[in-house]
Each structure stands twice: as C-alpha cells, then as structure tokens.
mmCIF file of C-alpha atoms in Angstrom:
data_model
loop_
_atom_site.group_PDB
_atom_site.id
_atom_site.type_symbol
_atom_site.label_atom_id
_atom_site.label_comp_id
_atom_site.label_asym_id
_atom_site.label_seq_id
_atom_site.Cartn_x
_atom_site.Cartn_y
_atom_site.Cartn_z
ATOM 1 C CA MET W 17 118.653 150.565 -133.621
ATOM 2 C CA PRO W 18 121.429 152.811 -135.061
ATOM 3 C CA ALA W 19 120.614 156.390 -136.024
ATOM 4 C CA GLY W 20 119.667 155.163 -139.480
ATOM 5 C CA ARG W 21 120.602 152.604 -142.091
ATOM 6 C CA TRP W 22 120.135 151.668 -145.724
ATOM 7 C CA LEU W 23 118.263 148.472 -146.521
ATOM 8 C CA LEU W 24 118.337 146.764 -149.920
ATOM 9 C CA LEU W 25 115.183 144.892 -150.923
ATOM 10 C CA GLU W 26 114.990 142.917 -154.152
ATOM 11 C CA THR W 27 111.852 142.893 -156.279
ATOM 12 C CA LEU W 28 113.292 140.760 -159.076
ATOM 13 C CA ALA W 29 110.175 138.635 -159.528
ATOM 14 C CA GLY W 30 106.974 140.644 -159.609
ATOM 15 C CA ASP W 31 104.840 137.756 -158.347
ATOM 16 C CA LEU W 32 106.914 137.426 -155.161
ATOM 17 C CA GLU W 33 107.053 139.626 -152.084
ATOM 18 C CA PRO W 34 110.131 141.887 -151.792
ATOM 19 C CA THR W 35 112.903 140.362 -149.687
ATOM 20 C CA LEU W 36 115.664 141.987 -147.674
ATOM 21 C CA VAL W 37 119.089 141.105 -149.091
ATOM 22 C CA ALA W 38 121.371 143.669 -147.386
ATOM 23 C CA GLU W 39 121.587 146.038 -144.422
ATOM 24 C CA ASP W 40 124.209 148.622 -145.311
ATOM 25 C CA ALA W 41 127.259 146.445 -146.211
ATOM 26 C CA THR W 42 125.934 143.289 -144.487
ATOM 27 C CA THR W 43 124.344 140.794 -146.853
ATOM 28 C CA ARG W 44 121.143 139.015 -145.798
ATOM 29 C CA PRO W 45 119.626 135.735 -147.075
ATOM 30 C CA TRP W 46 116.266 136.575 -148.634
ATOM 31 C CA THR W 47 114.398 137.807 -145.539
ATOM 32 C CA VAL W 48 110.755 138.424 -146.449
ATOM 33 C CA ALA W 49 109.589 141.994 -145.887
ATOM 34 C CA ALA W 50 106.905 140.871 -143.454
ATOM 35 C CA ARG W 51 109.647 139.779 -141.050
ATOM 36 C CA LEU W 52 111.495 143.095 -141.064
ATOM 37 C CA HIS W 53 110.261 143.738 -137.522
ATOM 38 C CA ARG W 54 113.239 141.698 -136.341
ATOM 39 C CA THR W 55 115.534 144.204 -138.017
ATOM 40 C CA VAL W 56 113.864 147.586 -137.555
ATOM 41 C CA GLY W 57 111.020 146.985 -135.089
ATOM 42 C CA PRO W 58 107.272 146.467 -135.755
ATOM 43 C CA ALA W 59 106.296 150.118 -136.365
ATOM 44 C CA ARG W 60 109.120 150.801 -138.779
ATOM 45 C CA ALA W 61 108.633 147.429 -140.500
ATOM 46 C CA ARG W 62 105.020 148.287 -141.395
ATOM 47 C CA LEU W 63 106.118 151.677 -142.681
ATOM 48 C CA VAL W 64 108.939 150.132 -144.763
ATOM 49 C CA VAL W 65 106.657 147.536 -146.372
ATOM 50 C CA ASP W 66 104.017 150.129 -147.272
ATOM 51 C CA THR W 67 106.580 152.580 -148.682
ATOM 52 C CA VAL W 68 108.337 149.898 -150.731
ATOM 53 C CA ARG W 69 105.044 148.801 -152.258
ATOM 54 C CA ARG W 70 104.183 152.379 -153.211
ATOM 55 C CA CYS W 71 107.663 152.879 -154.671
ATOM 56 C CA VAL W 72 107.380 149.779 -156.856
ATOM 57 C CA ALA W 73 103.858 150.658 -157.991
ATOM 58 C CA ALA W 74 104.707 154.270 -158.837
ATOM 59 C CA GLY W 75 108.254 153.679 -160.065
ATOM 60 C CA ASP W 76 109.319 156.853 -158.262
ATOM 61 C CA PRO W 77 111.071 157.705 -154.970
ATOM 62 C CA GLN W 78 108.765 157.755 -151.957
ATOM 63 C CA ARG W 79 108.957 159.317 -148.482
ATOM 64 C CA ALA W 80 106.872 158.411 -145.455
ATOM 65 C CA VAL W 81 106.834 159.766 -141.905
ATOM 66 C CA GLU W 82 105.070 158.229 -138.947
ATOM 67 C CA GLY W 83 105.734 159.608 -135.489
ATOM 68 C CA ASP W 84 109.486 160.021 -135.174
ATOM 69 C CA ASN W 85 110.194 157.487 -137.946
ATOM 70 C CA VAL W 86 111.082 158.326 -141.539
ATOM 71 C CA VAL W 87 111.393 155.967 -144.506
ATOM 72 C CA LEU W 88 112.855 156.937 -147.885
ATOM 73 C CA ALA W 89 112.524 154.520 -150.805
ATOM 74 C CA GLU W 90 114.591 154.763 -154.023
ATOM 75 C CA PRO W 91 113.760 152.459 -156.980
ATOM 76 C CA ILE W 92 116.461 150.539 -158.876
ATOM 77 C CA ARG W 93 115.522 150.341 -162.550
ATOM 78 C CA CYS W 94 116.449 147.671 -165.065
ATOM 79 C CA ALA W 95 117.080 148.076 -168.788
ATOM 80 C CA PHE W 96 113.409 147.343 -169.504
ATOM 81 C CA ASP W 97 112.306 150.166 -167.167
ATOM 82 C CA GLY W 98 111.053 147.758 -164.501
ATOM 83 C CA ILE W 99 111.935 147.953 -160.809
ATOM 84 C CA HIS W 100 114.390 145.247 -159.721
ATOM 85 C CA GLY W 101 114.901 146.521 -156.201
ATOM 86 C CA VAL W 102 114.358 149.320 -153.729
ATOM 87 C CA GLN W 103 116.904 151.035 -151.522
ATOM 88 C CA VAL W 104 115.315 152.063 -148.233
ATOM 89 C CA TRP W 105 116.607 154.528 -145.655
ATOM 90 C CA VAL W 106 114.948 154.011 -142.297
ATOM 91 C CA GLY W 107 115.625 155.947 -139.114
ATOM 92 C CA PRO W 108 114.586 158.796 -136.850
ATOM 93 C CA VAL W 109 113.220 161.893 -138.570
ATOM 94 C CA ASP W 110 115.990 164.054 -137.085
ATOM 95 C CA ALA W 111 118.853 161.736 -138.139
ATOM 96 C CA PRO W 112 121.053 162.796 -141.088
ATOM 97 C CA VAL W 113 120.596 160.610 -144.178
ATOM 98 C CA ARG W 114 123.847 159.009 -145.314
ATOM 99 C CA PRO W 115 124.603 158.727 -149.062
ATOM 100 C CA LYS W 116 122.692 155.801 -150.524
ATOM 101 C CA ARG W 117 124.313 152.539 -151.525
ATOM 102 C CA ARG W 118 125.565 152.010 -155.080
ATOM 103 C CA VAL W 119 123.337 149.414 -156.718
ATOM 104 C CA ALA W 120 122.377 148.675 -160.339
ATOM 105 C CA ALA W 121 120.411 146.015 -162.209
ATOM 106 C CA TRP W 122 120.824 143.666 -165.145
ATOM 107 C CA ASP W 123 118.923 140.924 -166.992
ATOM 108 C CA TRP W 124 120.080 137.957 -169.040
ATOM 109 C CA ASP W 125 117.818 136.751 -171.851
ATOM 110 C CA ALA W 126 118.022 132.968 -172.278
ATOM 111 C CA VAL W 127 116.525 133.151 -175.778
ATOM 112 C CA THR W 128 118.955 135.652 -177.301
ATOM 113 C CA GLU W 129 121.786 134.787 -174.857
ATOM 114 C CA LEU W 130 122.364 138.511 -174.373
ATOM 115 C CA ALA W 131 122.624 140.605 -171.206
ATOM 116 C CA HIS W 132 120.765 143.890 -170.772
ATOM 117 C CA HIS W 133 122.442 146.363 -168.416
ATOM 118 C CA GLY W 134 120.327 148.799 -166.424
ATOM 119 C CA PRO W 135 121.095 152.496 -165.817
ATOM 120 C CA GLY W 136 124.461 153.028 -164.147
ATOM 121 C CA LEU W 137 125.443 149.341 -164.198
ATOM 122 C CA GLU W 138 128.514 149.664 -166.407
ATOM 123 C CA GLU W 139 129.756 152.799 -164.657
ATOM 124 C CA LEU W 140 129.395 151.042 -161.300
ATOM 125 C CA VAL W 141 130.717 147.576 -162.074
ATOM 126 C CA PHE W 142 133.255 148.279 -164.815
ATOM 127 C CA ALA W 143 134.254 151.861 -163.854
ATOM 128 C CA ARG W 144 133.340 152.606 -167.490
ATOM 129 C CA GLU W 145 133.361 156.057 -169.045
ATOM 130 C CA SER W 146 129.954 157.158 -170.262
ATOM 131 C CA GLU W 147 130.963 157.219 -173.944
ATOM 132 C CA HIS W 148 131.763 153.487 -173.778
ATOM 133 C CA VAL W 149 128.568 152.400 -172.009
ATOM 134 C CA GLN W 150 126.251 149.962 -173.802
ATOM 135 C CA VAL W 151 122.951 148.439 -172.772
ATOM 136 C CA VAL W 152 123.199 145.085 -174.580
ATOM 137 C CA ARG W 153 126.209 142.847 -174.022
ATOM 138 C CA THR W 154 127.252 139.255 -174.733
ATOM 139 C CA PRO W 155 127.997 136.988 -171.747
ATOM 140 C CA PRO W 156 131.793 137.224 -172.235
ATOM 141 C CA ASP W 157 131.557 141.028 -171.918
ATOM 142 C CA ALA W 158 130.490 140.549 -168.292
ATOM 143 C CA PHE W 159 131.840 137.200 -167.134
ATOM 144 C CA GLY W 160 135.213 137.959 -168.671
ATOM 145 C CA ARG W 161 135.532 140.696 -166.035
ATOM 146 C CA MET W 162 134.842 138.346 -163.128
ATOM 147 C CA VAL W 163 138.203 137.644 -161.546
ATOM 148 C CA ARG W 164 136.625 135.703 -158.685
ATOM 149 C CA PHE W 165 133.272 133.929 -158.851
ATOM 150 C CA ASP W 166 133.320 131.071 -156.372
ATOM 151 C CA GLY W 167 129.621 130.360 -156.852
ATOM 152 C CA ARG W 168 129.655 130.012 -160.630
ATOM 153 C CA VAL W 169 128.620 126.333 -160.631
ATOM 154 C CA ASP W 170 125.471 126.985 -158.573
ATOM 155 C CA TYR W 171 124.687 130.205 -160.446
ATOM 156 C CA PHE W 172 124.896 128.587 -163.875
ATOM 157 C CA ASP W 173 122.843 125.621 -162.698
ATOM 158 C CA MET W 174 120.091 128.067 -161.693
ATOM 159 C CA ALA W 175 120.428 130.087 -164.915
ATOM 160 C CA THR W 176 120.305 126.963 -167.085
ATOM 161 C CA ARG W 177 117.327 125.358 -165.375
ATOM 162 C CA LEU W 178 115.298 128.606 -165.132
ATOM 163 C CA GLU W 179 112.845 126.934 -162.775
ATOM 164 C CA PRO W 180 110.190 128.751 -160.720
ATOM 165 C CA GLY W 181 111.716 129.914 -157.451
ATOM 166 C CA GLY W 182 115.280 129.560 -158.720
ATOM 167 C CA HIS W 183 117.629 132.077 -157.108
ATOM 168 C CA TRP W 184 121.283 132.615 -156.205
ATOM 169 C CA GLN W 185 123.236 135.274 -154.383
ATOM 170 C CA GLY W 186 126.871 135.644 -153.401
ATOM 171 C CA GLU W 187 129.922 137.858 -153.756
ATOM 172 C CA VAL W 188 131.912 138.387 -156.955
ATOM 173 C CA ASP W 189 135.054 140.363 -157.711
ATOM 174 C CA MET W 190 135.032 142.427 -160.911
ATOM 175 C CA LEU W 191 137.870 143.975 -162.907
ATOM 176 C CA GLY W 192 137.147 147.534 -164.037
ATOM 177 C CA ASP W 193 138.357 149.422 -167.081
ATOM 178 C CA ASP W 194 140.721 151.229 -164.692
ATOM 179 C CA ASP W 195 142.318 147.860 -163.727
ATOM 180 C CA GLY W 196 140.824 148.149 -160.239
ATOM 181 C CA VAL W 197 139.184 145.061 -158.706
ATOM 182 C CA ARG W 198 135.976 145.625 -156.761
ATOM 183 C CA ARG W 199 133.690 143.362 -154.759
ATOM 184 C CA PHE W 200 129.928 143.151 -155.283
ATOM 185 C CA GLN W 201 127.006 141.314 -153.808
ATOM 186 C CA MET W 202 125.234 139.708 -156.778
ATOM 187 C CA VAL W 203 121.573 138.838 -156.215
ATOM 188 C CA THR W 204 119.783 136.847 -158.934
ATOM 189 C CA ARG W 205 116.413 135.239 -159.585
ATOM 190 C CA ALA W 206 115.142 133.009 -162.386
ATOM 191 C CA ARG W 207 112.233 134.471 -164.386
ATOM 192 C CA PRO W 208 110.988 131.379 -166.275
ATOM 193 C CA GLU W 209 107.865 133.109 -167.592
ATOM 194 C CA GLN W 210 110.112 135.626 -169.383
ATOM 195 C CA ARG W 211 113.025 133.230 -170.039
ATOM 196 C CA ARG W 212 115.308 135.588 -168.125
ATOM 197 C CA VAL W 213 117.582 135.870 -165.143
ATOM 198 C CA SER W 214 117.159 139.195 -163.335
ATOM 199 C CA ALA W 215 119.780 140.567 -160.964
ATOM 200 C CA LEU W 216 121.149 143.308 -158.737
ATOM 201 C CA MET W 217 124.801 144.315 -158.282
ATOM 202 C CA HIS W 218 125.490 145.942 -154.896
ATOM 203 C CA ALA W 219 128.921 147.508 -154.330
ATOM 204 C CA LEU W 220 130.679 146.510 -151.089
ATOM 205 C CA PRO W 221 133.576 148.998 -150.794
ATOM 206 C CA GLU W 222 133.636 148.619 -146.996
ATOM 207 C CA LEU W 223 135.352 145.260 -147.413
ATOM 208 C CA GLY W 224 138.464 147.071 -148.603
ATOM 209 C CA ASP W 225 140.952 146.391 -151.362
ATOM 210 C CA ASP W 226 142.263 143.257 -149.653
ATOM 211 C CA ALA W 227 138.862 141.569 -149.978
ATOM 212 C CA ALA W 228 138.861 141.712 -153.771
ATOM 213 C CA ALA W 229 141.435 139.498 -155.405
ATOM 214 C CA VAL W 230 142.146 137.595 -158.605
ATOM 215 C CA ASP W 231 141.521 133.847 -158.459
ATOM 216 C CA PRO W 232 144.992 132.361 -159.220
ATOM 217 C CA ASP W 233 143.510 129.436 -161.185
ATOM 218 C CA VAL W 234 141.525 131.824 -163.387
ATOM 219 C CA ALA W 235 144.568 134.054 -163.857
ATOM 220 C CA MET W 236 146.714 131.068 -164.874
ATOM 221 C CA LEU W 237 144.073 129.793 -167.310
ATOM 222 C CA ARG W 238 143.864 133.195 -168.983
ATOM 223 C CA ALA W 239 147.651 133.588 -169.138
ATOM 224 C CA VAL W 240 148.173 130.162 -170.725
ATOM 225 C CA SER W 241 145.245 130.618 -173.114
ATOM 226 C CA GLN W 242 146.445 133.997 -174.342
ATOM 227 C CA ARG W 243 149.742 132.430 -175.447
ATOM 228 C CA SER W 244 148.026 129.670 -177.419
ATOM 229 C CA GLY W 245 147.384 131.701 -180.578
ATOM 230 C CA VAL W 246 143.749 130.529 -180.816
ATOM 231 C CA GLY W 247 140.485 131.609 -179.227
ATOM 232 C CA VAL W 248 139.784 129.856 -175.930
ATOM 233 C CA GLY W 249 136.203 130.075 -174.681
ATOM 234 C CA ILE W 250 134.853 128.784 -171.381
ATOM 235 C CA VAL W 251 131.658 126.998 -172.297
ATOM 236 C CA LEU W 252 128.706 125.850 -170.213
ATOM 237 C CA LEU W 253 128.316 122.193 -171.137
ATOM 238 C CA SER W 254 124.601 122.121 -170.342
ATOM 239 C CA SER W 255 123.804 124.690 -173.030
ATOM 240 C CA GLY W 256 126.834 125.219 -175.250
ATOM 241 C CA ILE W 257 126.952 128.914 -174.272
ATOM 242 C CA ILE W 258 130.408 130.511 -174.297
ATOM 243 C CA TYR W 259 130.264 132.850 -171.302
ATOM 244 C CA GLU W 260 133.901 133.958 -171.217
ATOM 245 C CA TRP W 261 136.833 134.158 -173.600
ATOM 246 C CA ALA W 262 140.043 133.312 -171.747
ATOM 247 C CA ALA W 263 141.725 134.309 -175.009
ATOM 248 C CA ASP W 264 139.972 136.239 -177.778
ATOM 249 C CA PRO W 265 139.627 134.442 -181.125
ATOM 250 C CA PRO W 266 142.084 135.638 -183.790
ATOM 251 C CA PRO W 267 140.871 137.115 -187.118
ATOM 252 C CA PRO W 268 138.624 136.478 -188.945
ATOM 253 C CA LEU W 269 136.805 135.213 -185.830
ATOM 254 C CA ASP W 270 137.780 138.176 -183.632
ATOM 255 C CA ARG W 271 134.227 139.626 -183.615
ATOM 256 C CA TRP W 272 133.185 136.542 -181.631
ATOM 257 C CA ALA W 273 134.731 138.184 -178.549
ATOM 258 C CA VAL W 274 132.074 140.935 -178.566
ATOM 259 C CA GLU W 275 129.281 139.568 -180.776
ATOM 260 C CA ARG W 276 127.183 136.420 -180.678
ATOM 261 C CA PRO W 277 127.405 134.971 -184.202
ATOM 262 C CA ALA W 278 124.924 132.744 -185.967
ATOM 263 C CA ILE W 279 126.124 129.138 -186.034
ATOM 264 C CA ASP W 280 124.991 126.740 -188.730
ATOM 265 C CA PRO W 281 122.104 124.775 -187.111
ATOM 266 C CA ALA W 282 123.631 121.382 -187.884
ATOM 267 C CA ASP W 283 126.994 122.492 -186.494
ATOM 268 C CA PHE W 284 125.364 123.924 -183.367
ATOM 269 C CA ALA W 285 123.531 120.654 -182.837
ATOM 270 C CA ALA W 286 126.871 118.852 -183.119
ATOM 271 C CA LEU W 287 128.390 121.272 -180.584
ATOM 272 C CA ARG W 288 125.516 120.670 -178.135
ATOM 273 C CA ALA W 289 125.949 116.914 -178.560
ATOM 274 C CA ALA W 290 129.684 117.216 -177.977
ATOM 275 C CA CYS W 291 129.050 119.251 -174.821
ATOM 276 C CA ALA W 292 126.655 116.600 -173.508
ATOM 277 C CA ASP W 293 129.174 113.857 -174.266
ATOM 278 C CA ALA W 294 131.987 115.833 -172.595
ATOM 279 C CA ALA W 295 129.866 116.208 -169.445
ATOM 280 C CA ARG W 296 129.397 112.431 -169.346
ATOM 281 C CA ARG W 297 133.025 111.589 -170.127
ATOM 282 C CA PRO W 298 135.386 114.111 -168.508
ATOM 283 C CA GLY W 299 138.950 114.123 -169.738
ATOM 284 C CA THR W 300 138.046 113.461 -173.372
ATOM 285 C CA SER W 301 138.381 115.893 -176.272
ATOM 286 C CA GLN W 302 136.482 116.289 -179.515
ATOM 287 C CA ARG W 303 137.254 118.098 -182.760
ATOM 288 C CA LEU W 304 134.459 119.977 -184.496
ATOM 289 C CA ALA W 305 133.883 121.977 -187.664
ATOM 290 C CA LEU W 306 131.748 125.084 -187.181
ATOM 291 C CA ARG W 307 130.333 127.485 -189.756
ATOM 292 C CA VAL W 308 129.732 130.884 -188.138
ATOM 293 C CA ARG W 309 128.468 134.183 -189.477
ATOM 294 C CA PHE W 310 128.523 137.619 -187.920
ATOM 295 C CA ALA W 311 125.970 140.332 -188.644
ATOM 296 C CA GLU W 312 125.947 141.257 -192.357
ATOM 297 C CA GLY W 313 128.966 139.018 -192.950
ATOM 298 C CA GLU W 314 129.792 135.864 -194.892
ATOM 299 C CA TRP W 315 129.961 132.365 -193.478
ATOM 300 C CA ILE W 316 133.341 131.550 -191.957
ATOM 301 C CA ASN W 317 134.658 128.012 -191.634
ATOM 302 C CA ALA W 318 136.145 127.421 -188.208
ATOM 303 C CA ASP W 319 137.747 124.459 -186.487
ATOM 304 C CA ALA W 320 137.194 123.803 -182.804
ATOM 305 C CA GLU W 321 138.330 121.476 -180.048
ATOM 306 C CA LEU W 322 136.265 120.853 -176.915
ATOM 307 C CA VAL W 323 137.699 119.579 -173.631
ATOM 308 C CA THR W 324 136.273 119.498 -170.107
ATOM 309 C CA ILE W 325 137.660 121.507 -167.193
ATOM 310 C CA THR W 326 138.741 119.238 -164.309
ATOM 311 C CA THR W 327 135.665 117.027 -163.665
ATOM 312 C CA ALA W 328 132.197 116.645 -165.074
ATOM 313 C CA ALA W 329 130.820 118.024 -161.818
ATOM 314 C CA THR W 330 131.956 121.497 -162.790
ATOM 315 C CA GLY W 331 129.797 121.422 -165.910
ATOM 316 C CA HIS W 332 132.280 123.584 -167.810
ATOM 317 C CA GLY W 333 134.578 123.049 -170.751
ATOM 318 C CA LEU W 334 137.123 124.834 -172.918
ATOM 319 C CA LEU W 335 136.346 125.401 -176.587
ATOM 320 C CA ARG W 336 139.457 126.238 -178.643
ATOM 321 C CA VAL W 337 138.499 127.890 -181.965
ATOM 322 C CA TRP W 338 140.439 129.074 -184.978
ATOM 323 C CA SER W 339 139.841 129.727 -188.662
ATOM 324 C CA ALA W 340 139.885 126.569 -190.812
ATOM 325 C CA ASP W 341 142.354 128.410 -193.072
ATOM 326 C CA HIS W 342 144.887 128.644 -190.261
ATOM 327 C CA PRO W 343 146.329 125.741 -188.255
ATOM 328 C CA GLY W 344 145.228 125.528 -184.590
#
C-alpha cells in the first residue's frame, strides 16, 4: 500500500452501510465498507469501518491508531446538518498526511422541487464568493451550470422514481462564476422515505483542464435559445420540472430563472398532460396557456410551447415561455 491515501465513503442513506466511492482521484463503484480489506488490508479495514461509524455517530472528526496504522475520519455535512459522507485518511502513523480531498454535499427535495446546498458546496462547485452563497436553490441554478452531464437520462430516471435502493454516480463538468470549467464525481442516492435525493460532489482536479469541456450540443442549444427572445426551459417530461433555462425568460417572467413560481393548478395539470403526451409522441408540439405567480406578486398570464428533444427515449423537452402580452 502507498504511504497513505484518502478514501471517500458515502453515507447518503442512513439505513445502509457506508460504501467506498473513491480512492484519492480514482472513483469506485459502491464498494461496501466490509470489503475494504481488498483495498487497505484486513487490519486497516477493521480500523476504517470502526472509525467511520464513530465519526457518523458523533458528527465530529475522529482519529484512531492501532499498531503502526492511523485512520483519520472527517465528516461531510449536508444542509440539514446530517452526515452525507466521510473522508478517511489511512496509512502508517509516521507518514505525512496530505491535504484532504475537496468534497461537499447537497439534497434535492422532490416535494418543493428545491435543492439544499451543504457547507462549502457553492464555493467548491461554482467558485462562488461567500457573499453570493445561498443554501436553497432552484434546479436551474445548479443544472444550468452543468456543461457536460452524459448521465443525465439515468440520473433523472432515478430522481423521478425515488425508489428504495435507487442510486447513480458519474462525472459532471461544471461552469464556475469565474468562467472556469471543473470536473466532479457526483454520487447520488434516492431517499424515498424523505422524498429526497442526497448527493456528494467530489472535485477531480487531477484530471486536468483538458478533461473538463463544454458539450457542443448543449452549447449550441443555449446559443440558439438565447437569440430566440423568449424563455427556453429544458423540462423533464416525467414530472414537468424545468431543471435548466437554456435562455432566461424575459420580463415579467424573468424571476422564473431563479424562483419556482406557483402555477395555477388547472394549468399545471394541463402542462403535466402535455408532457406525458409529448413523451408518447416525439416530434409533436403543443401550445399552452399558463398562469404563474411569484412570491408576493400578481398572477401573470403566459403562453408556452412544448416540444420534445430528439426522441422520447431522452425523456426531455423544451418549454418556450413568454408573457401573453408579448408575441412569442
């Protein structure tokens, strides 16, 4: 074994055993903690498992020494003050400890359709200055920064179903406030009992700048949409959730880019029905009338057009929106 290494174990679902998801910059596929002996040896594996359990129970950093082995455990907190993961340094007692990995947590609430960002998440993922950090965000606030997300179909299938045991992990490229693109390992689990998805974001700077790149199809979609003069949202057809704005809605709907408005129940039912129909019949389009209201505001009449993206298998559509008082 090397002089020492950092392990990342997820604890996203409290009723499941922690699993190993990364060794330093190398991602791992959900290796249960009891099998860590293949990675660090039997003696160290027992010490790691015990220290991780104490770290999760106490919610504080833990240190354990046994013979010439040392284990350090650092908790990763979520916005609700739970522990979504543990970073573990394991190595000889006389080995220098390298700086720990950069990891943060988030949760998505399926009831409110809002994301809750844990401590340090926005600084890490978005290179955001502290005065601009927020805990609660709408889906477009996050997914609009994903310039490459090859696993989005499988992720959204998991997030929509929210079934016991549902999980997804992969790599995503994120655009920061400084216009830099960075790669992350995203590790997610469904939490059906809480109607949430819980996740970790693990920075992978070792892959270098060449690893992180803008998906040309996404870039083209955003460029074309931003010249259309209307809001263009990417919508999940299974739920009607707009998770990214390829082009922000123009006034008086501009708050929709950063706020989830109330939609008239009858109009939302019509939108859900249109999404279901679009999933069944790709290539069709539908016009809709939507009444929306932002916090402490008046009802706004909006027009919308829904079309599918490529095929029904993608499960995604484009929702063009504009004020009924202005032509779309």
